[in-house]
Every structure is written in C-alpha cells, then in structure tokens.
PDB file of C-alpha atoms and ligand atoms in Angstrom:
ATOM      1  CA  MET A   1       9.952  -3.802  38.502  1.00  0.00           C
ATOM      2  CA  ASP A   2       8.838  -1.523  35.641  1.00  0.00           C
ATOM      3  CA  LYS A   3      10.554  -2.798  32.504  1.00  0.00           C
ATOM      4  CA  SER A   4       8.703  -0.511  30.088  1.00  0.00           C
ATOM      5  CA  HIS A   5      11.745   1.661  29.488  1.00  0.00           C
ATOM      6  CA  ALA A   6      13.870  -1.331  28.500  1.00  0.00           C
ATOM      7  CA  PRO A   7      14.624  -1.694  24.795  1.00  0.00           C
ATOM      8  CA  ILE A   8      12.885  -3.937  22.271  1.00  0.00           C
ATOM      9  CA  GLY A   9      15.395  -6.239  20.583  1.00  0.00           C
ATOM     10  CA  VAL A  10      15.046  -6.407  16.795  1.00  0.00           C
ATOM     11  CA  PHE A  11      16.731  -9.273  15.050  1.00  0.00           C
ATOM     12  CA  ASP A  12      17.430 -10.114  11.416  1.00  0.00           C
ATOM     13  CA  SER A  13      20.059 -12.141   9.595  1.00  0.00           C
ATOM     14  CA  GLY A  14      21.255  -8.863   8.157  1.00  0.00           C
ATOM     15  CA  LEU A  15      19.893  -5.401   7.434  1.00  0.00           C
ATOM     16  CA  GLY A  16      16.418  -6.314   6.107  1.00  0.00           C
ATOM     17  CA  GLY A  17      14.905  -6.024   9.535  1.00  0.00           C
ATOM     18  CA  ALA A  18      15.491  -2.288   9.289  1.00  0.00           C
ATOM     19  CA  SER A  19      12.329  -2.254   7.143  1.00  0.00           C
ATOM     20  CA  VAL A  20      10.341  -3.535  10.148  1.00  0.00           C
ATOM     21  CA  LEU A  21      12.177  -1.260  12.573  1.00  0.00           C
ATOM     22  CA  LYS A  22      11.307   1.700  10.342  1.00  0.00           C
ATOM     23  CA  VAL A  23       7.584   0.940  10.775  1.00  0.00           C
ATOM     24  CA  ALA A  24       8.084   0.320  14.504  1.00  0.00           C
ATOM     25  CA  ARG A  25       9.726   3.718  14.882  1.00  0.00           C
ATOM     26  CA  ARG A  26       6.769   5.320  13.122  1.00  0.00           C
ATOM     27  CA  LEU A  27       4.052   3.520  15.068  1.00  0.00           C
ATOM     28  CA  LEU A  28       5.826   3.153  18.454  1.00  0.00           C
ATOM     29  CA  PRO A  29       8.138   6.207  18.487  1.00  0.00           C
ATOM     30  CA  MET A  30       8.666   6.282  22.255  1.00  0.00           C
ATOM     31  CA  GLU A  31      10.185   2.815  22.418  1.00  0.00           C
ATOM     32  CA  ASN A  32      13.913   2.197  22.598  1.00  0.00           C
ATOM     33  CA  TYR A  33      15.296  -0.369  20.129  1.00  0.00           C
ATOM     34  CA  ILE A  34      18.435  -2.460  19.924  1.00  0.00           C
ATOM     35  CA  TYR A  35      18.925  -3.872  16.442  1.00  0.00           C
ATOM     36  CA  TYR A  36      21.098  -6.927  15.902  1.00  0.00           C
ATOM     37  CA  GLY A  37      22.047  -7.915  12.380  1.00  0.00           C
ATOM     38  CA  ASP A  38      23.909 -11.191  11.877  1.00  0.00           C
ATOM     39  CA  ASN A  39      25.664  -9.697   8.895  1.00  0.00           C
ATOM     40  CA  ALA A  40      28.717 -11.962   9.291  1.00  0.00           C
ATOM     41  CA  HIS A  41      26.456 -14.950   8.455  1.00  0.00           C
ATOM     42  CA  ALA A  42      23.843 -13.485   6.112  1.00  0.00           C
ATOM     43  CA  PRO A  43      22.163 -14.658   4.020  1.00  0.00           C
ATOM     44  CA  TYR A  44      20.455 -17.353   6.112  1.00  0.00           C
ATOM     45  CA  GLY A  45      18.147 -18.360   3.285  1.00  0.00           C
ATOM     46  CA  ASP A  46      20.618 -20.693   1.624  1.00  0.00           C
ATOM     47  CA  LYS A  47      21.722 -22.433   4.831  1.00  0.00           C
ATOM     48  CA  PRO A  48      20.564 -25.758   6.326  1.00  0.00           C
ATOM     49  CA  GLU A  49      17.814 -25.605   8.927  1.00  0.00           C
ATOM     50  CA  ALA A  50      20.026 -26.623  11.894  1.00  0.00           C
ATOM     51  CA  GLU A  51      22.501 -23.875  11.143  1.00  0.00           C
ATOM     52  CA  ILE A  52      19.787 -21.205  10.824  1.00  0.00           C
ATOM     53  CA  THR A  53      18.386 -22.336  14.186  1.00  0.00           C
ATOM     54  CA  ASP A  54      21.830 -22.173  15.937  1.00  0.00           C
ATOM     55  CA  LEU A  55      22.632 -18.749  14.528  1.00  0.00           C
ATOM     56  CA  THR A  56      19.224 -17.328  15.289  1.00  0.00           C
ATOM     57  CA  LEU A  57      19.220 -18.570  18.872  1.00  0.00           C
ATOM     58  CA  SER A  58      22.666 -17.168  19.553  1.00  0.00           C
ATOM     59  CA  CYS A  59      21.574 -13.737  18.220  1.00  0.00           C
ATOM     60  CA  VAL A  60      18.313 -13.506  20.170  1.00  0.00           C
ATOM     61  CA  HIS A  61      20.141 -14.601  23.330  1.00  0.00           C
ATOM     62  CA  LYS A  62      22.585 -11.729  22.771  1.00  0.00           C
ATOM     63  CA  LEU A  63      19.647  -9.293  22.634  1.00  0.00           C
ATOM     64  CA  LEU A  64      18.191 -10.804  25.792  1.00  0.00           C
ATOM     65  CA  ASP A  65      21.578 -10.380  27.537  1.00  0.00           C
ATOM     66  CA  MET A  66      21.466  -6.698  26.554  1.00  0.00           C
ATOM     67  CA  GLY A  67      18.315  -6.341  28.713  1.00  0.00           C
ATOM     68  CA  CYS A  68      15.604  -6.373  26.043  1.00  0.00           C
ATOM     69  CA  LYS A  69      12.036  -6.546  27.354  1.00  0.00           C
ATOM     70  CA  SER A  70      10.735  -8.128  24.196  1.00  0.00           C
ATOM     71  CA  ILE A  71      12.058  -9.575  20.911  1.00  0.00           C
ATOM     72  CA  LEU A  72      10.941  -8.716  17.441  1.00  0.00           C
ATOM     73  CA  VAL A  73      12.072 -11.346  14.998  1.00  0.00           C
ATOM     74  CA  ALA A  74      12.290  -9.246  11.816  1.00  0.00           C
ATOM     75  CA  CYS A  75      13.324 -12.188   9.607  1.00  0.00           C
ATOM     76  CA  ASN A  76      10.835 -14.418   7.809  1.00  0.00           C
ATOM     77  CA  THR A  77      13.454 -17.133   7.410  1.00  0.00           C
ATOM     78  CA  ALA A  78      14.143 -17.339  11.120  1.00  0.00           C
ATOM     79  CA  THR A  79      10.392 -17.298  11.857  1.00  0.00           C
ATOM     80  CA  ALA A  80       9.679 -20.178   9.476  1.00  0.00           C
ATOM     81  CA  ASN A  81      12.666 -22.085  10.742  1.00  0.00           C
ATOM     82  CA  CYS A  82      12.534 -21.861  14.507  1.00  0.00           C
ATOM     83  CA  ILE A  83      10.052 -19.388  15.981  1.00  0.00           C
ATOM     84  CA  ASP A  84       8.589 -22.069  18.315  1.00  0.00           C
ATOM     85  CA  ILE A  85      12.016 -22.835  19.730  1.00  0.00           C
ATOM     86  CA  ILE A  86      12.695 -19.112  20.221  1.00  0.00           C
ATOM     87  CA  ARG A  87       9.427 -18.658  22.109  1.00  0.00           C
ATOM     88  CA  THR A  88      10.164 -21.656  24.303  1.00  0.00           C
ATOM     89  CA  GLU A  89      13.725 -20.549  25.126  1.00  0.00           C
ATOM     90  CA  LEU A  90      13.124 -16.882  25.817  1.00  0.00           C
ATOM     91  CA  ASN A  91      11.308 -15.631  28.891  1.00  0.00           C
ATOM     92  CA  VAL A  92      10.154 -12.403  27.211  1.00  0.00           C
ATOM     93  CA  PRO A  93       7.358 -11.802  24.732  1.00  0.00           C
ATOM     94  CA  VAL A  94       8.393 -12.591  21.138  1.00  0.00           C
ATOM     95  CA  VAL A  95       6.704 -11.163  18.015  1.00  0.00           C
ATOM     96  CA  SER A  96       7.718 -12.153  14.483  1.00  0.00           C
ATOM     97  CA  VAL A  97       7.162 -11.357  10.823  1.00  0.00           C
ATOM     98  CA  GLU A  98       5.607 -13.853   8.467  1.00  0.00           C
ATOM     99  CA  PRO A  99       4.838 -13.643   4.698  1.00  0.00           C
ATOM    100  CA  ALA A 100       1.656 -11.588   4.253  1.00  0.00           C
ATOM    101  CA  ILE A 101      -0.194 -14.142   2.094  1.00  0.00           C
ATOM    102  CA  ARG A 102      -3.442 -13.727   3.994  1.00  0.00           C
ATOM    103  CA  PRO A 103      -4.254 -10.150   2.807  1.00  0.00           C
ATOM    104  CA  ALA A 104      -2.926 -11.004  -0.632  1.00  0.00           C
ATOM    105  CA  CYS A 105      -5.361 -13.927  -0.891  1.00  0.00           C
ATOM    106  CA  MET A 106      -8.270 -11.565  -0.077  1.00  0.00           C
ATOM    107  CA  LEU A 107      -7.693  -9.823  -3.385  1.00  0.00           C
ATOM    108  CA  PRO A 108     -10.663 -10.292  -5.754  1.00  0.00           C
ATOM    109  CA  GLY A 109      -9.870 -11.830  -9.101  1.00  0.00           C
ATOM    110  CA  LYS A 110      -8.439 -15.036 -10.476  1.00  0.00           C
ATOM    111  CA  GLY A 111      -4.862 -13.945 -11.011  1.00  0.00           C
ATOM    112  CA  LYS A 112      -2.052 -15.748  -9.162  1.00  0.00           C
ATOM    113  CA  ILE A 113      -0.337 -14.565  -5.999  1.00  0.00           C
ATOM    114  CA  LEU A 114       3.482 -14.844  -6.112  1.00  0.00           C
ATOM    115  CA  MET A 115       5.119 -15.362  -2.765  1.00  0.00           C
ATOM    116  CA  MET A 116       8.756 -14.389  -3.237  1.00  0.00           C
ATOM    117  CA  ALA A 117      11.160 -15.199  -0.385  1.00  0.00           C
ATOM    118  CA  THR A 118      14.400 -16.966   0.498  1.00  0.00           C
ATOM    119  CA  GLN A 119      14.907 -20.576  -0.534  1.00  0.00           C
ATOM    120  CA  ALA A 120      14.501 -21.651   3.076  1.00  0.00           C
ATOM    121  CA  THR A 121      11.192 -19.839   3.708  1.00  0.00           C
ATOM    122  CA  THR A 122       9.589 -21.246   0.540  1.00  0.00           C
ATOM    123  CA  HIS A 123      10.367 -24.823   1.626  1.00  0.00           C
ATOM    124  CA  LEU A 124       9.863 -24.756   5.384  1.00  0.00           C
ATOM    125  CA  GLU A 125       7.036 -26.676   6.956  1.00  0.00           C
ATOM    126  CA  ARG A 126       5.747 -23.780   9.018  1.00  0.00           C
ATOM    127  CA  TYR A 127       5.306 -21.583   5.963  1.00  0.00           C
ATOM    128  CA  LEU A 128       3.777 -24.389   3.870  1.00  0.00           C
ATOM    129  CA  ALA A 129       1.264 -25.022   6.709  1.00  0.00           C
ATOM    130  CA  LEU A 130       0.349 -21.344   6.669  1.00  0.00           C
ATOM    131  CA  GLN A 131      -0.173 -21.566   2.895  1.00  0.00           C
ATOM    132  CA  ALA A 132      -2.335 -24.650   3.319  1.00  0.00           C
ATOM    133  CA  ARG A 133      -4.670 -22.727   5.668  1.00  0.00           C
ATOM    134  CA  MET A 134      -5.473 -20.128   2.949  1.00  0.00           C
ATOM    135  CA  PRO A 135      -8.901 -20.443   1.279  1.00  0.00           C
ATOM    136  CA  ASP A 136      -7.299 -21.157  -2.144  1.00  0.00           C
ATOM    137  CA  PRO A 137      -3.731 -22.346  -1.490  1.00  0.00           C
ATOM    138  CA  ASP A 138      -3.152 -23.172  -5.148  1.00  0.00           C
ATOM    139  CA  ARG A 139      -3.535 -19.533  -6.051  1.00  0.00           C
ATOM    140  CA  ILE A 140      -0.140 -18.940  -4.395  1.00  0.00           C
ATOM    141  CA  ILE A 141       3.063 -19.689  -6.213  1.00  0.00           C
ATOM    142  CA  ASN A 142       6.183 -19.772  -4.042  1.00  0.00           C
ATOM    143  CA  ILE A 143       9.305 -18.442  -5.757  1.00  0.00           C
ATOM    144  CA  PRO A 144      12.698 -18.758  -4.083  1.00  0.00           C
ATOM    145  CA  CYS A 145      14.914 -15.754  -4.775  1.00  0.00           C
ATOM    146  CA  PRO A 146      18.558 -16.482  -3.971  1.00  0.00           C
ATOM    147  CA  GLY A 147      20.856 -13.516  -4.545  1.00  0.00           C
ATOM    148  CA  ILE A 148      18.660 -10.506  -3.729  1.00  0.00           C
ATOM    149  CA  VAL A 149      19.680 -10.267  -0.042  1.00  0.00           C
ATOM    150  CA  GLU A 150      23.411 -10.113  -0.847  1.00  0.00           C
ATOM    151  CA  ARG A 151      22.903  -7.063  -3.032  1.00  0.00           C
ATOM    152  CA  ILE A 152      20.706  -5.224  -0.571  1.00  0.00           C
ATOM    153  CA  GLU A 153      23.322  -5.905   2.155  1.00  0.00           C
ATOM    154  CA  LEU A 154      25.723  -3.896  -0.013  1.00  0.00           C
ATOM    155  CA  GLY A 155      23.236  -1.012  -0.229  1.00  0.00           C
ATOM    156  CA  ARG A 156      22.265  -1.726  -3.849  1.00  0.00           C
ATOM    157  CA  LEU A 157      18.619  -0.652  -4.174  1.00  0.00           C
ATOM    158  CA  GLY A 158      18.280   0.544  -7.772  1.00  0.00           C
ATOM    159  CA  ASP A 159      15.199  -0.657  -9.730  1.00  0.00           C
ATOM    160  CA  GLU A 160      17.464  -2.071 -12.502  1.00  0.00           C
ATOM    161  CA  ASP A 161      20.016  -3.641 -10.130  1.00  0.00           C
ATOM    162  CA  PHE A 162      17.989  -6.852  -9.944  1.00  0.00           C
ATOM    163  CA  ASP A 163      16.899  -7.303 -13.602  1.00  0.00           C
ATOM    164  CA  ASP A 164      19.114 -10.354 -14.166  1.00  0.00           C
ATOM    165  CA  LEU A 165      17.841 -12.104 -11.020  1.00  0.00           C
ATOM    166  CA  PHE A 166      14.145 -11.396 -11.663  1.00  0.00           C
ATOM    167  CA  ALA A 167      14.504 -12.573 -15.318  1.00  0.00           C
ATOM    168  CA  ALA A 168      15.738 -15.945 -13.981  1.00  0.00           C
ATOM    169  CA  TYR A 169      13.159 -16.283 -11.178  1.00  0.00           C
ATOM    170  CA  LEU A 170      10.235 -15.380 -13.424  1.00  0.00           C
ATOM    171  CA  ALA A 171      11.339 -17.245 -16.554  1.00  0.00           C
ATOM    172  CA  PRO A 172       8.926 -20.179 -15.802  1.00  0.00           C
ATOM    173  CA  TYR A 173       6.037 -17.674 -15.267  1.00  0.00           C
ATOM    174  CA  GLU A 174       6.566 -15.339 -18.218  1.00  0.00           C
ATOM    175  CA  GLY A 175       3.270 -13.595 -19.037  1.00  0.00           C
ATOM    176  CA  LEU A 176       1.447 -15.099 -16.045  1.00  0.00           C
ATOM    177  CA  TYR A 177      -1.647 -13.116 -14.960  1.00  0.00           C
ATOM    178  CA  THR A 178      -0.804 -11.988 -11.395  1.00  0.00           C
ATOM    179  CA  ASP A 179      -2.879 -10.104  -8.864  1.00  0.00           C
ATOM    180  CA  GLY A 180      -0.381  -9.829  -6.019  1.00  0.00           C
ATOM    181  CA  ILE A 181       3.251 -10.262  -5.045  1.00  0.00           C
ATOM    182  CA  VAL A 182       4.101 -10.979  -1.430  1.00  0.00           C
ATOM    183  CA  LEU A 183       7.467  -9.665  -0.364  1.00  0.00           C
ATOM    184  CA  GLY A 184       8.281 -12.643   1.894  1.00  0.00           C
ATOM    185  CA  CYS A 185      11.674 -11.388   3.064  1.00  0.00           C
ATOM    186  CA  THR A 186      12.175  -8.196   5.048  1.00  0.00           C
ATOM    187  CA  HIS A 187      15.036  -7.127   2.804  1.00  0.00           C
ATOM    188  CA  TYR A 188      12.739  -7.013  -0.247  1.00  0.00           C
ATOM    189  CA  VAL A 189      10.627  -4.254   1.284  1.00  0.00           C
ATOM    190  CA  PHE A 190      13.474  -1.864   0.400  1.00  0.00           C
ATOM    191  CA  ILE A 191      13.188  -2.524  -3.334  1.00  0.00           C
ATOM    192  CA  PRO A 192       9.501  -2.176  -4.295  1.00  0.00           C
ATOM    193  CA  GLY A 193      10.502  -0.410  -7.497  1.00  0.00           C
ATOM    194  CA  ALA A 194      12.564  -3.395  -8.605  1.00  0.00           C
ATOM    195  CA  PHE A 195       9.599  -5.716  -8.003  1.00  0.00           C
ATOM    196  CA  ARG A 196       7.206  -3.398  -9.945  1.00  0.00           C
ATOM    197  CA  ARG A 197       9.678  -3.206 -12.802  1.00  0.00           C
ATOM    198  CA  ALA A 198      10.039  -7.008 -12.870  1.00  0.00           C
ATOM    199  CA  ALA A 199       6.217  -7.356 -12.915  1.00  0.00           C
ATOM    200  CA  SER A 200       5.931  -4.979 -15.832  1.00  0.00           C
ATOM    201  CA  LEU A 201       8.685  -6.765 -17.759  1.00  0.00           C
ATOM    202  CA  HIS A 202       7.611 -10.390 -17.097  1.00  0.00           C
ATOM    203  CA  LEU A 203       4.034 -10.639 -15.831  1.00  0.00           C
ATOM    204  CA  ARG A 204       0.558  -9.593 -16.877  1.00  0.00           C
ATOM    205  CA  GLY A 205      -1.944  -7.801 -14.601  1.00  0.00           C
ATOM    206  CA  ASN A 206      -0.895  -5.052 -12.275  1.00  0.00           C
ATOM    207  CA  PRO A 207       0.086  -6.920  -9.149  1.00  0.00           C
ATOM    208  CA  GLN A 208      -0.254  -5.256  -5.800  1.00  0.00           C
ATOM    209  CA  LEU A 209       2.733  -5.640  -3.426  1.00  0.00           C
ATOM    210  CA  PHE A 210       2.261  -6.906   0.122  1.00  0.00           C
ATOM    211  CA  ASP A 211       4.496  -7.115   3.128  1.00  0.00           C
ATOM    212  CA  GLY A 212       3.848  -8.089   6.746  1.00  0.00           C
ATOM    213  CA  ASN A 213       5.679  -5.236   8.442  1.00  0.00           C
ATOM    214  CA  GLU A 214       2.813  -3.060   9.572  1.00  0.00           C
ATOM    215  CA  GLY A 215       0.708  -5.987  10.789  1.00  0.00           C
ATOM    216  CA  THR A 216       3.681  -7.265  12.751  1.00  0.00           C
ATOM    217  CA  VAL A 217       4.226  -3.926  14.485  1.00  0.00           C
ATOM    218  CA  HIS A 218       0.522  -3.679  15.375  1.00  0.00           C
ATOM    219  CA  GLN A 219       0.876  -7.132  16.904  1.00  0.00           C
ATOM    220  CA  LEU A 220       3.967  -5.938  18.797  1.00  0.00           C
ATOM    221  CA  ALA A 221       1.928  -3.029  20.208  1.00  0.00           C
ATOM    222  CA  ARG A 222      -0.825  -5.388  21.359  1.00  0.00           C
ATOM    223  CA  VAL A 223       1.657  -7.749  23.016  1.00  0.00           C
ATOM    224  CA  LEU A 224       3.466  -4.913  24.795  1.00  0.00           C
ATOM    225  CA  ASP A 225       0.148  -3.577  26.087  1.00  0.00           C
ATOM    226  CA  ALA A 226      -0.963  -7.047  27.227  1.00  0.00           C
ATOM    227  CA  HIS A 227       2.256  -7.416  29.267  1.00  0.00           C
ATOM    228  CA  GLY A 228       2.243  -3.831  30.631  1.00  0.00           C
ATOM    229  CA  LEU A 229       5.489  -3.213  28.758  1.00  0.00           C
ATOM    230  CA  ARG A 230       4.528  -0.247  26.545  1.00  0.00           C
ATOM    231  CA  ASN A 231       6.771   2.795  26.957  1.00  0.00           C
ATOM    232  CA  ASN A 232       4.714   5.973  26.891  1.00  0.00           C
ATOM    233  CA  GLU A 233       7.300   8.670  27.521  1.00  0.00           C
ATOM    234  CA  GLY A 234      10.441  10.143  26.030  1.00  0.00           C
ATOM    235  CA  ALA A 235      11.953  10.068  22.576  1.00  0.00           C
ATOM    236  CA  GLY A 236      12.922   6.524  21.630  1.00  0.00           C
ATOM    237  CA  ALA A 237      16.456   5.705  20.474  1.00  0.00           C
ATOM    238  CA  VAL A 238      17.944   3.103  18.192  1.00  0.00           C
ATOM    239  CA  GLU A 239      21.203   1.262  18.919  1.00  0.00           C
ATOM    240  CA  PHE A 240      22.848  -0.818  16.132  1.00  0.00           C
ATOM    241  CA  HIS A 241      24.820  -4.042  16.682  1.00  0.00           C
ATOM    242  CA  THR A 242      26.228  -6.402  14.118  1.00  0.00           C
ATOM    243  CA  SER A 243      28.246  -9.620  14.026  1.00  0.00           C
ATOM    244  CA  GLY A 244      29.899  -8.149  10.936  1.00  0.00           C
ATOM    245  CA  ASP A 245      32.109  -5.084  10.437  1.00  0.00           C
ATOM    246  CA  PRO A 246      30.259  -2.121  11.948  1.00  0.00           C
ATOM    247  CA  ALA A 247      32.227   0.350   9.802  1.00  0.00           C
ATOM    248  CA  LYS A 248      30.795  -1.364   6.746  1.00  0.00           C
ATOM    249  CA  PHE A 249      27.232  -2.076   7.878  1.00  0.00           C
ATOM    250  CA  GLN A 250      26.306   0.825  10.174  1.00  0.00           C
ATOM    251  CA  PRO A 251      26.177   3.443   7.397  1.00  0.00           C
ATOM    252  CA  ILE A 252      24.032   1.168   5.193  1.00  0.00           C
ATOM    253  CA  PHE A 253      21.723   0.423   8.132  1.00  0.00           C
ATOM    254  CA  HIS A 254      21.174   4.132   8.743  1.00  0.00           C
ATOM    255  CA  MET A 255      20.699   4.791   5.047  1.00  0.00           C
ATOM    256  CA  LEU A 256      18.014   2.071   4.925  1.00  0.00           C
ATOM    257  CA  LEU A 257      16.329   3.354   8.084  1.00  0.00           C
ATOM    258  CA  SER A 258      16.063   6.853   6.696  1.00  0.00           C
ATOM    259  CA  ARG A 259      14.611   5.864   3.307  1.00  0.00           C
TER     260      ARG A 259
HETATM  261  N1  DGL B   1      15.493 -10.683   6.009  1.00  0.00           N
HETATM  262  C1  DGL B   1      15.503 -12.133   5.979  1.00  0.00           C
HETATM  263  C2  DGL B   1      14.080 -12.662   5.770  1.00  0.00           C
HETATM  264  O1  DGL B   1      13.118 -11.935   6.053  1.00  0.00           O
HETATM  265  C3  DGL B   1      16.557 -12.523   5.002  1.00  0.00           C
HETATM  266  C4  DGL B   1      16.997 -13.928   5.073  1.00  0.00           C
HETATM  267  C5  DGL B   1      18.352 -14.238   4.642  1.00  0.00           C
HETATM  268  O2  DGL B   1      19.326 -13.885   5.281  1.00  0.00           O
HETATM  269  O3  DGL B   1      18.483 -14.972   3.627  1.00  0.00           O
HETATM  270  O4  DGL B   1      13.853 -13.776   5.403  1.00  0.00           O
END
C-alpha cells in the first residue's frame, strides 16, 4: 500500500517543535503534517527521566494511531531521554533533533561553545556521550536554562523578555570569550534576538548561533526517500493537536509557525 500521502507526525513537549515544522514546511512543502504538543505537561525539562519517557511514548503513540507514516521528534529533551525506546516501540521511521554541537565545534578559534538547553538535556547520558565524541569536548559548556520554555509557551518572544533569566544563567561566565551558542531546545529557536542580546550584555566575542533544525529536516527527507515514503504531489497541510487547551495554544502555534 502506498503510504506516501499519509502525514508525518511532529512531536514536542509544547510549541517549540513548531520551529522544526517551519523548516520542514519550507523544505518538504508537499508533505502533510500532524503536530502534537504536550502542552498540558510542558515543560519536560524539569521532570524526572521516567516521567519524560512515559509522557513522550504516550504522545508518539497518539500520532501513530492517527495514521502517521513517520515520526519527527522535535524535542531535544525527549531525544536525549528516550529516543532508543521510541525507535524500538514504533514500527515507522523516526527522525529526531539533537543539539547542533558538531557544526559549532567546527568553528575556528579558541572561544568557548555554550550549549544552552533544558536541565534534563544538559545532564542526560545520551547528550553527554555526544559531547564526548567531539574533537575538543572541553570547549563546550553546558548551561541549563529553566524558565525560558514557559515564557515562549505564552507567546512571549521579545528580546528583553528574558533578560532576568539570561543574567542568572550567564552570571558564572560573565565576560567569557565565546565563539558559538547552541540553541539546544527547539523553543529557543524562536528567540535568537534574546540570545544575541544576552551575548552582547554578558559575553565577549560575537558568538554565532546554531540549531539542529535544518539538519534534522534534511535527515527526514533522506529517511522518507529511503523508505519510499516521500510525498511528491499536492499542497501539504498542517493539523494541530494538543493535550492542553486548544483555544489557548492553537493561536500561539500559528503565530510561531508564521514568524
Ligand atoms: N522543545 C523542547 C526541547 O527541545 C522543550 C523541552 C521542555 O519542555 O522543557 O528540549
């Protein structure tokens, strides 16, 4: 049976995955997408591992039950926590985001690379193993950033909306010479201005920002091709589902997608 017209399921703890979906819509415009945000339980980043695993599995199974041909895990926290279990449990191809430390580490220079992500991602074994495989792992400083996700979930995206949080995260690194900042959470991709402002207020150097969204979508395209699942006709559509209140989250989702 030809499943190429079936939708791709996009999952995130909340609305951050819209930053990945946005790239997917640009690079794979003929695909149909079903987005599932677990907004009732976001943020995941402050929760224990077992709880993140249970929540994630229940969400990706919902997407599978909706007939998705493939799953895009648009949540770094879920990837670091349980991507192997997801791949084992689901009988469709699974692609996932991961902090883009590899391209950041290719930057010439001796400045540090700050990997900013949820508390969970910065501590999880899978991420730490990825860091250990980099040519100079000590160049990377992992900074947990509790609090950002909650504000983005409310649609707050102003450059100055995060000043208090960044002042606290970066206090131990004031004046540090920095070449790159990795946005290790898909929510953060919506606030590059806030990261640039924080860098100009607290760091030295002119750090370049990195995210893994485009690389992930290229990988999705390769995987769809390899399984004969690529949809090559029609205008793709997006359907939004949430475990939270749709009246609250749907408008913010569409606002984020259209930015
Ligand atoms: N967008 C999720 C990520 O990429 C946010 C995690 C959270 O809910 O704390 O990690």
